[in-house]
Coordinates of C-alpha atoms and ligand atoms in Angstrom, one line a residue:
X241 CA 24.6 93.6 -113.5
X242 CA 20.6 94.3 -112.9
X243 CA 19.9 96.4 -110.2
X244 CA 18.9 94.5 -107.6
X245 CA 17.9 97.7 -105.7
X246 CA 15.8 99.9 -107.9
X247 CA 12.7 98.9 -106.3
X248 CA 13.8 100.5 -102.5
X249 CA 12.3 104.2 -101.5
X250 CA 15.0 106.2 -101.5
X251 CA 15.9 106.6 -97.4
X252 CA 16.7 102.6 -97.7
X253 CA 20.3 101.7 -97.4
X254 CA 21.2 101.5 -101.2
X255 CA 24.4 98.8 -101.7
X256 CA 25.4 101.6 -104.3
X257 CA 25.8 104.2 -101.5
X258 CA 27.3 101.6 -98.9
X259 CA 30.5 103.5 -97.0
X260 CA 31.9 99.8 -97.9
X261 CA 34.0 97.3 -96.5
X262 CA 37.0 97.5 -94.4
X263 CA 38.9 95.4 -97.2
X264 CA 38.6 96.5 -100.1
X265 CA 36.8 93.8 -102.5
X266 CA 35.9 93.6 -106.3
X267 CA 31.8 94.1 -106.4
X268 CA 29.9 90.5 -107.3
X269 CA 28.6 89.8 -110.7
X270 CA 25.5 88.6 -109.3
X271 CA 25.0 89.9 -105.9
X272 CA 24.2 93.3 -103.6
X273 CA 26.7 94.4 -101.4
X274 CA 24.0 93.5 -98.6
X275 CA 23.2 89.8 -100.0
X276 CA 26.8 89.3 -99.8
X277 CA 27.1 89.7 -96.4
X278 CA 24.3 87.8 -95.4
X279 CA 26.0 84.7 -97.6
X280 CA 28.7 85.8 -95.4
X281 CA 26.5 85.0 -92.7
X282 CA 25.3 81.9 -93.3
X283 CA 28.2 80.4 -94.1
X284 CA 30.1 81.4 -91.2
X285 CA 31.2 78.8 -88.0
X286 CA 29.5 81.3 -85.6
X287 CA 26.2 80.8 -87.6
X288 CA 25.9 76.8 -87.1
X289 CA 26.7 77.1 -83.5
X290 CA 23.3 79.5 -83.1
X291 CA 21.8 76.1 -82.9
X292 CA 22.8 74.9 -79.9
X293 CA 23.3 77.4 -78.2
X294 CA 20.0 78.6 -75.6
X295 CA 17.5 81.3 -75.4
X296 CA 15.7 80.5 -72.5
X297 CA 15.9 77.0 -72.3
X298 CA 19.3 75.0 -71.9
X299 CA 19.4 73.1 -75.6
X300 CA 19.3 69.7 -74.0
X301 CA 15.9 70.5 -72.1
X302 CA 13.6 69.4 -74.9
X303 CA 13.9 69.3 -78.9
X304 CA 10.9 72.1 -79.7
X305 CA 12.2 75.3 -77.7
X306 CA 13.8 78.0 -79.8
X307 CA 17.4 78.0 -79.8
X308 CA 19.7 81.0 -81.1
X309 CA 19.1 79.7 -84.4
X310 CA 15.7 79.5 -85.0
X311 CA 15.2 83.0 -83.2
X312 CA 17.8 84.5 -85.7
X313 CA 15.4 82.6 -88.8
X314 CA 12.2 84.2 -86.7
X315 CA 14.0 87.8 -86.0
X316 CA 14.8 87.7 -90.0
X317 CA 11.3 86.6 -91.2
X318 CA 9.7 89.4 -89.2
X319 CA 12.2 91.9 -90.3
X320 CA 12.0 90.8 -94.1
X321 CA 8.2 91.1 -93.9
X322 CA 8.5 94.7 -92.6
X323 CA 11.1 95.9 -94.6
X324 CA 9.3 94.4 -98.0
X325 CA 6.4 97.4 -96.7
X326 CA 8.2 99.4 -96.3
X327 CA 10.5 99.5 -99.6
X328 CA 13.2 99.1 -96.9
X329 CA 16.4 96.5 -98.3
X330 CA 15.5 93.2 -97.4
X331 CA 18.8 91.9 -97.5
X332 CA 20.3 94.2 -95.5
X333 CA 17.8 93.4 -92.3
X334 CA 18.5 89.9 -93.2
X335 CA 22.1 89.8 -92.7
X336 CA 21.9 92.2 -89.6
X337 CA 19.0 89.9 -88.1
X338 CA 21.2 86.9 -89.2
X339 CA 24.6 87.8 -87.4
X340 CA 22.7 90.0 -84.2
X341 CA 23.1 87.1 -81.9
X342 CA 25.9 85.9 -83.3
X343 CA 28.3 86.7 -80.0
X344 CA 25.8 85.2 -77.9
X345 CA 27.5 83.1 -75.2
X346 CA 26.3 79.8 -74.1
X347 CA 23.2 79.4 -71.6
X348 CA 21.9 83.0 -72.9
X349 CA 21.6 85.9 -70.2
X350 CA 23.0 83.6 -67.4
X351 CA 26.4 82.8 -69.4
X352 CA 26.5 86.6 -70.6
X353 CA 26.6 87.9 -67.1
X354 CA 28.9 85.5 -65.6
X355 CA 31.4 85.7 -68.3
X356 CA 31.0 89.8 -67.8
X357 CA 31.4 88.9 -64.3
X358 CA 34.6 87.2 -65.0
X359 CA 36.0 89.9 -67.2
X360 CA 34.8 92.5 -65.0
X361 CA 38.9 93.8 -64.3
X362 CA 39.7 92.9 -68.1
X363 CA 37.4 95.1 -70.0
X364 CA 34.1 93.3 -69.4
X365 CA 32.1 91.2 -72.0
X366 CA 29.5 92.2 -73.8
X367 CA 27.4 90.1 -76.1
X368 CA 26.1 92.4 -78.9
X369 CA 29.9 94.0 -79.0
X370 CA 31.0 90.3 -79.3
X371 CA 28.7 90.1 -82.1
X372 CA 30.4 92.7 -83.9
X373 CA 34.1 91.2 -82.8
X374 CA 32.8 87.4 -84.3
X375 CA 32.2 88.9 -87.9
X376 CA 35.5 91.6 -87.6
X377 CA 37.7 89.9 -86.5
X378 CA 37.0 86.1 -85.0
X379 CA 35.8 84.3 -87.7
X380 CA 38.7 83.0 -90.0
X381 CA 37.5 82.2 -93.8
X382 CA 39.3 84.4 -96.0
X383 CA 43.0 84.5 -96.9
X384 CA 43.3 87.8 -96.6
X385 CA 42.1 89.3 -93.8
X386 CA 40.2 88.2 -90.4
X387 CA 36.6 87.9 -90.0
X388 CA 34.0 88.2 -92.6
X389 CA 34.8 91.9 -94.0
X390 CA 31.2 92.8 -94.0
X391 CA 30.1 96.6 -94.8
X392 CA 29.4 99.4 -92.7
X393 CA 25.7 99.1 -93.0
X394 CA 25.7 95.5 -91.3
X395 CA 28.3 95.8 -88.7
X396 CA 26.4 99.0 -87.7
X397 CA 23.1 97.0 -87.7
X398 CA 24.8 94.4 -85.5
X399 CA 26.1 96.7 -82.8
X400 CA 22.5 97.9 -81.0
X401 CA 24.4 99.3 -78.1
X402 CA 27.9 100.6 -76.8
X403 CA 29.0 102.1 -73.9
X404 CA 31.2 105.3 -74.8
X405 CA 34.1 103.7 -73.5
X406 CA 34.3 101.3 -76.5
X407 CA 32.3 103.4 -78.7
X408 CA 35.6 105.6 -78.5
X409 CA 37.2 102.8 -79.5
X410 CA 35.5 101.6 -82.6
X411 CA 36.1 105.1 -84.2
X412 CA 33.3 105.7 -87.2
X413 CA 31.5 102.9 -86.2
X414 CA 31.1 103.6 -82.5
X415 CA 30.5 107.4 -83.7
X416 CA 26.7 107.2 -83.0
X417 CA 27.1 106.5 -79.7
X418 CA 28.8 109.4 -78.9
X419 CA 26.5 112.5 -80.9
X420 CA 23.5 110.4 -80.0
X421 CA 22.8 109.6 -83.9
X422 CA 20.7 107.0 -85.4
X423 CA 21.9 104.2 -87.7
X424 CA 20.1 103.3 -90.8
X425 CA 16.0 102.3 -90.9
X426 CA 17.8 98.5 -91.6
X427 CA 19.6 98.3 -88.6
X428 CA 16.3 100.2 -86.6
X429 CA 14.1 97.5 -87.6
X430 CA 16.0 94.5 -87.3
X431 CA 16.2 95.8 -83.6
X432 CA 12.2 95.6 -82.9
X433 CA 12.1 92.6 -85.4
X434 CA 14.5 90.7 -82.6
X435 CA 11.5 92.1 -79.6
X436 CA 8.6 90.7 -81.2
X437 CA 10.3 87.4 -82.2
X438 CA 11.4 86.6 -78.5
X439 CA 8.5 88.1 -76.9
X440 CA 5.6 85.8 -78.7
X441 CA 8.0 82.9 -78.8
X442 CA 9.0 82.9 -74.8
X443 CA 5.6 82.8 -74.3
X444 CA 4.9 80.0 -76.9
X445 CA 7.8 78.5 -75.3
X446 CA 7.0 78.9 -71.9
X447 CA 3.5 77.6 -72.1
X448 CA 5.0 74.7 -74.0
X449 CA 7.3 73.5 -70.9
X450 CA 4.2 74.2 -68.3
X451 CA 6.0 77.0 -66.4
X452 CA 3.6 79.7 -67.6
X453 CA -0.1 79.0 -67.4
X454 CA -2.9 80.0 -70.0
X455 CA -4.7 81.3 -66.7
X456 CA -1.6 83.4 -65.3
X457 CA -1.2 84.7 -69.2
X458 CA -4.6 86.2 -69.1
X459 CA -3.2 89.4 -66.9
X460 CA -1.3 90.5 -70.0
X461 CA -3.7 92.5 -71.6
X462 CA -2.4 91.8 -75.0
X463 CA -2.5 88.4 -74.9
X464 CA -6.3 88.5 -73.4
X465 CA -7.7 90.7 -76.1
X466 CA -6.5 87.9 -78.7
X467 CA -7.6 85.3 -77.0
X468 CA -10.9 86.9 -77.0
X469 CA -10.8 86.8 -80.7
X470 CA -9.7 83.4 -81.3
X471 CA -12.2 82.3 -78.9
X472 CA -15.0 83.7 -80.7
X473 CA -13.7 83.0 -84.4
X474 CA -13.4 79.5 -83.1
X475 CA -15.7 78.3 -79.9
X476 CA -14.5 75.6 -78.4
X477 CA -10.8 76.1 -79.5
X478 CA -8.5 74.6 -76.9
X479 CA -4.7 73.4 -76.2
X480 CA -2.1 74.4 -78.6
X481 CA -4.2 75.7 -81.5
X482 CA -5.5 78.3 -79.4
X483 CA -1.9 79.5 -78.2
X484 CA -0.8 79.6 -81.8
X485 CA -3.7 81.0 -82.7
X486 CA -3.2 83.7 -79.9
X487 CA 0.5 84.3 -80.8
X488 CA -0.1 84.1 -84.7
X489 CA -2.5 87.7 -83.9
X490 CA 0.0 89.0 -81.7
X491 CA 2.7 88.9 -84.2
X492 CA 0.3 90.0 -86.3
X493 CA -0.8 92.9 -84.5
X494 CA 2.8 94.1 -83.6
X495 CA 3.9 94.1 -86.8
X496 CA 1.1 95.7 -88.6
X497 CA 1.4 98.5 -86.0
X498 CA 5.2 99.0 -86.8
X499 CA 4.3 99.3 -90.2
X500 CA 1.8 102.2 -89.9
X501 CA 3.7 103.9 -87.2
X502 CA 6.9 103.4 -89.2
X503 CA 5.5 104.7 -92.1
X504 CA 3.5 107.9 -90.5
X505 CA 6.7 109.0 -88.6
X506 CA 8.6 108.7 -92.4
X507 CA 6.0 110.9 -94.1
X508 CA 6.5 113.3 -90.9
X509 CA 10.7 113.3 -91.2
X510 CA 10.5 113.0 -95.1
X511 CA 14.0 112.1 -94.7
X512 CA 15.7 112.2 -98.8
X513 CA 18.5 109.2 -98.1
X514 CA 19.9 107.6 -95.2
X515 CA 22.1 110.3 -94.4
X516 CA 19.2 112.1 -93.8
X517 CA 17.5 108.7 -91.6
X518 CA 20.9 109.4 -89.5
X519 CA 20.1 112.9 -88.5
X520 CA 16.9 112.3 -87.5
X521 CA 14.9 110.8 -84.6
X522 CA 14.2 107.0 -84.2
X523 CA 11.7 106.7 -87.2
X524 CA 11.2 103.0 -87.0
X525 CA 8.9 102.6 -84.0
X526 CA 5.5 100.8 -82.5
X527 CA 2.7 103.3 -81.8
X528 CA 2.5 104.6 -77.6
X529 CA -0.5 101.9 -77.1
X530 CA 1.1 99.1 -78.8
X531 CA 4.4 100.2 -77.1
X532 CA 3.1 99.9 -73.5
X533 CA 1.5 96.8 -74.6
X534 CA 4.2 95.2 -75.3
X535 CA 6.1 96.5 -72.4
X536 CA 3.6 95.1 -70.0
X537 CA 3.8 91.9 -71.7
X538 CA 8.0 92.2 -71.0
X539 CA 7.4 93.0 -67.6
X540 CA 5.3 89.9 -67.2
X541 CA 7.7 87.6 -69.2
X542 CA 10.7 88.7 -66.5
X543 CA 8.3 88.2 -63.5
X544 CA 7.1 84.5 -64.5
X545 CA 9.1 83.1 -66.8
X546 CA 12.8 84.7 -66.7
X547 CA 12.9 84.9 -62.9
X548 CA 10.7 81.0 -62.6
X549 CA 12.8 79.1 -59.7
X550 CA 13.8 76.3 -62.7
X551 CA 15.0 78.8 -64.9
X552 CA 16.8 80.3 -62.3
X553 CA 18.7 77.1 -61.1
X554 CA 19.4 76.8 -64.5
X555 CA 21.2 79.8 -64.8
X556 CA 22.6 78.9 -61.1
X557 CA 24.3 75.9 -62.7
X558 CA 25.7 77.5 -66.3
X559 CA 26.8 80.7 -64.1
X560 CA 28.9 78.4 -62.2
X561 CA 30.3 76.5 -65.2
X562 CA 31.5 79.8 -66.7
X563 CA 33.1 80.8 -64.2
X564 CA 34.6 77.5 -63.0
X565 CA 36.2 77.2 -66.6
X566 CA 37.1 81.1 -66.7
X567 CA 39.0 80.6 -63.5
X568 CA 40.9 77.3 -64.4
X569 CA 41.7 78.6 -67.5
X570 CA 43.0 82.1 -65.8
X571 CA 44.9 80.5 -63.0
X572 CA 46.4 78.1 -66.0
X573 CA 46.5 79.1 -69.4
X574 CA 48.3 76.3 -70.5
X575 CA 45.0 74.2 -70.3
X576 CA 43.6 76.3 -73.7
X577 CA 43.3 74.3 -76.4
X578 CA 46.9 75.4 -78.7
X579 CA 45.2 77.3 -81.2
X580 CA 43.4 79.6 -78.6
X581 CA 47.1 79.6 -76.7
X582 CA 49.1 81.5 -79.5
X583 CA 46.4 84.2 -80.5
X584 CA 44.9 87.0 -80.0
X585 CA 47.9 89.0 -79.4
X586 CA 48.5 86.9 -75.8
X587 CA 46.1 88.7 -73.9
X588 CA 44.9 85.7 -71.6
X589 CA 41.3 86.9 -70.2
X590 CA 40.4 87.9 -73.6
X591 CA 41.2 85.1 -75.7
X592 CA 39.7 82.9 -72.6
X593 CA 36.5 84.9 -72.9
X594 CA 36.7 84.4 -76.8
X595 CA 36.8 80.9 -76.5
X596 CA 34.3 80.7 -73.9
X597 CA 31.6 82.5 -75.6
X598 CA 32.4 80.4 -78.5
X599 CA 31.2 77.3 -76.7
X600 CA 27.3 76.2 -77.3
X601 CA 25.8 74.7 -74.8
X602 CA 26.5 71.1 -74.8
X603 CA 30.1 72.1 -75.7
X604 CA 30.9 74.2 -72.4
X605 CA 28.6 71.3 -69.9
X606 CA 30.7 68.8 -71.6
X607 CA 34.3 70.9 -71.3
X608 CA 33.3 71.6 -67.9
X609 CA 33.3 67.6 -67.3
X610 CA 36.2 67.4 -69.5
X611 CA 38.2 69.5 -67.4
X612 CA 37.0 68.8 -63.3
X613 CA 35.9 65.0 -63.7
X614 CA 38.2 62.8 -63.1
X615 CA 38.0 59.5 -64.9
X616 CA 36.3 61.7 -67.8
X617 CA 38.6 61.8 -71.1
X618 CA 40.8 65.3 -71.4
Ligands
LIG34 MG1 18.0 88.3 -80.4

């Protein structure tokens, strides 16, 4: 085969180098290691429930808004760009960016913390850690084994965050956690790439459904120095081609800053491979300015759009159908669908939370009738 690689500076993740797959699997005649995966990706169930499934908005709220889906496409757009810079593998932050959200549960942050809420005496639940559980072990394609059986170099890409508690459980995987190590410039990147996607599209989004303002927007400083500039580029500019012209810069601006800052701190570290990337600091990072920049914009994103009284009954509302359906499933298990019944090793709250988390949006609304409406078809 051609390699496919030859072109990456030499601290990329190389699919040559990879510490491989849990399974062991013949290499492809025509693919990396890392495109494999991503395939993987793609074609996974998991995958095509990313689109409905919420972000900020409930999928049923209006056909534009960003779902899981088009946020993965936008995280791994971002994240390509970047990487192509900086001779990092493009397929590698593609899968990673791909399959991050990928153990998201319905209704976003609302249905994450009241499924963790319901599995706070059975070990919790945790979204990114699902991520990682959906492509090990949930998803069921192959013959031979469960999940996908993607390398070391995605999975560790997917998993952001750990507690130590199930870092100790996910033994080389989880290692990091525990001596405080970084993972590869891949898995780095595809981290900020997810920040500045949802951070410019929330407020495209949010401007969209009239519950942020263009006046209230103009206290984010970032946002009010590029407005400045599309204003004077175009006078007169108004409506939504001054918003994506606003949010076109900013993405602009955050990514050419990651790039600089990303590639000064590499000619600093000089790390030889990514062992080497391992053992040293964060490398991939925005400069302190652009950092607080964006930090303010965060802060302002929570404050008006996250914490916005609609959003909030929202969340009210998917918060109660998690945990209606947790606890009717709890006090009777019988009510699972079979196949959720027999696996999983019996262990109730988990398999309920499995098949919870599973649901999209319109899926868990509609169980939720399915199961407390009567007159409504079982
Ligand atoms: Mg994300």
């Amino acid at each position: 085969m051609t390699d496919l690689e030859s072109h990456l500076a030499p601290y990329a993740a190389h699919s040559a180098q990879s510490r491989g797959r849990v399974h062991a699997e013949p290499a492809s005649s025509s693919r990396s290691e890392f495109q494999r995966d991503r395939d993987r990706v793609i074609h996974s169930t998991a995958f095509r429930r990313l689109e409905y499934k919420t972000q900020v908005f409930v999928n049923h709220e209006g056909d534009l808004f960003r779902t899981r889906l088009t946020h993965s496409l936008e995280v791994a757009q971002i994240a390509r760009s970047i990487a192509r810079n900086l001779r990092l593998n493009e397929d590698l932050v593609e899968a990673i960016s791909l399959a991050h959200d990928l153990g998201h549960t319905p209704f976003g942050h609302a249905g994450q913390d009241a499924l963790n809420a319901c599995m706070k005496n059975h070990g919790g639940f945790e979204h990114n850690l699902q991520s990682l559980l959906v492509v090990d072990e949930l998803e069921e394609r192959y013959g031979g084994f469960n999940g996908l059986n993607l390398t070391f170099e995605t999975r560790e890409g997917i998993l952001k965050h750990c507690s130590r508690v199930n870092a100790a459980a996910l033994g080389e995987l989880g290692r990091r956690f525990l001596e405080g190590t970084q993972p590869s410039l891949e898995a780095q990147l595809a981290n900020l790439a997810d920040e500045i996607a949802y951070n410019n599209h929330d407020i495209d989004d949010g401007l969209r459904s009239g519950l942020l303002t263009l006046e209230q927007m103009d206290e984010v400083p970032m946002w009010g120095r590029h407005r400045a500039e599309v204003m004077a580029a175009y006078p007169g500019i108004n409506g939504r081609r001054l918003i994506n012209e606003t949010v076109r810069r900013m993405i602009n601006t955050l990514i050419v800053d990651l790039i600089e800052t990303t590639q000064r701190n590499i000619a600093a570290a000089r790390p030889a491979d990514i062992d080497a990337v391992r053992a040293a600091g964060p490398l991939v990072a925005f400069s302190p300015a652009v950092r607080e920049e964006a930090q303010a914009l965060k802060r302002f994103l929570f404050r008006h759009l996250y914490r916005h009284y609609l959003v909030m009954r929202m969340s009210a509302k998917a918060q109660r159908i998690i945990s209606d359906l947790f606890e009717a499933f709890m006090a009777d298990p019988r009510l699972l669908p079979p196949q959720y019944q027999a696996a999983h090793g019996g262990d109730a709250p988990r398999l309920i939370a499995h098949y919870i988390a599973g649901m999209t949006d319109r899926y868990a609304i509609r169980e939720h009738r399915r199961m407390f409406a009567v007159g409504e078809q079982n």
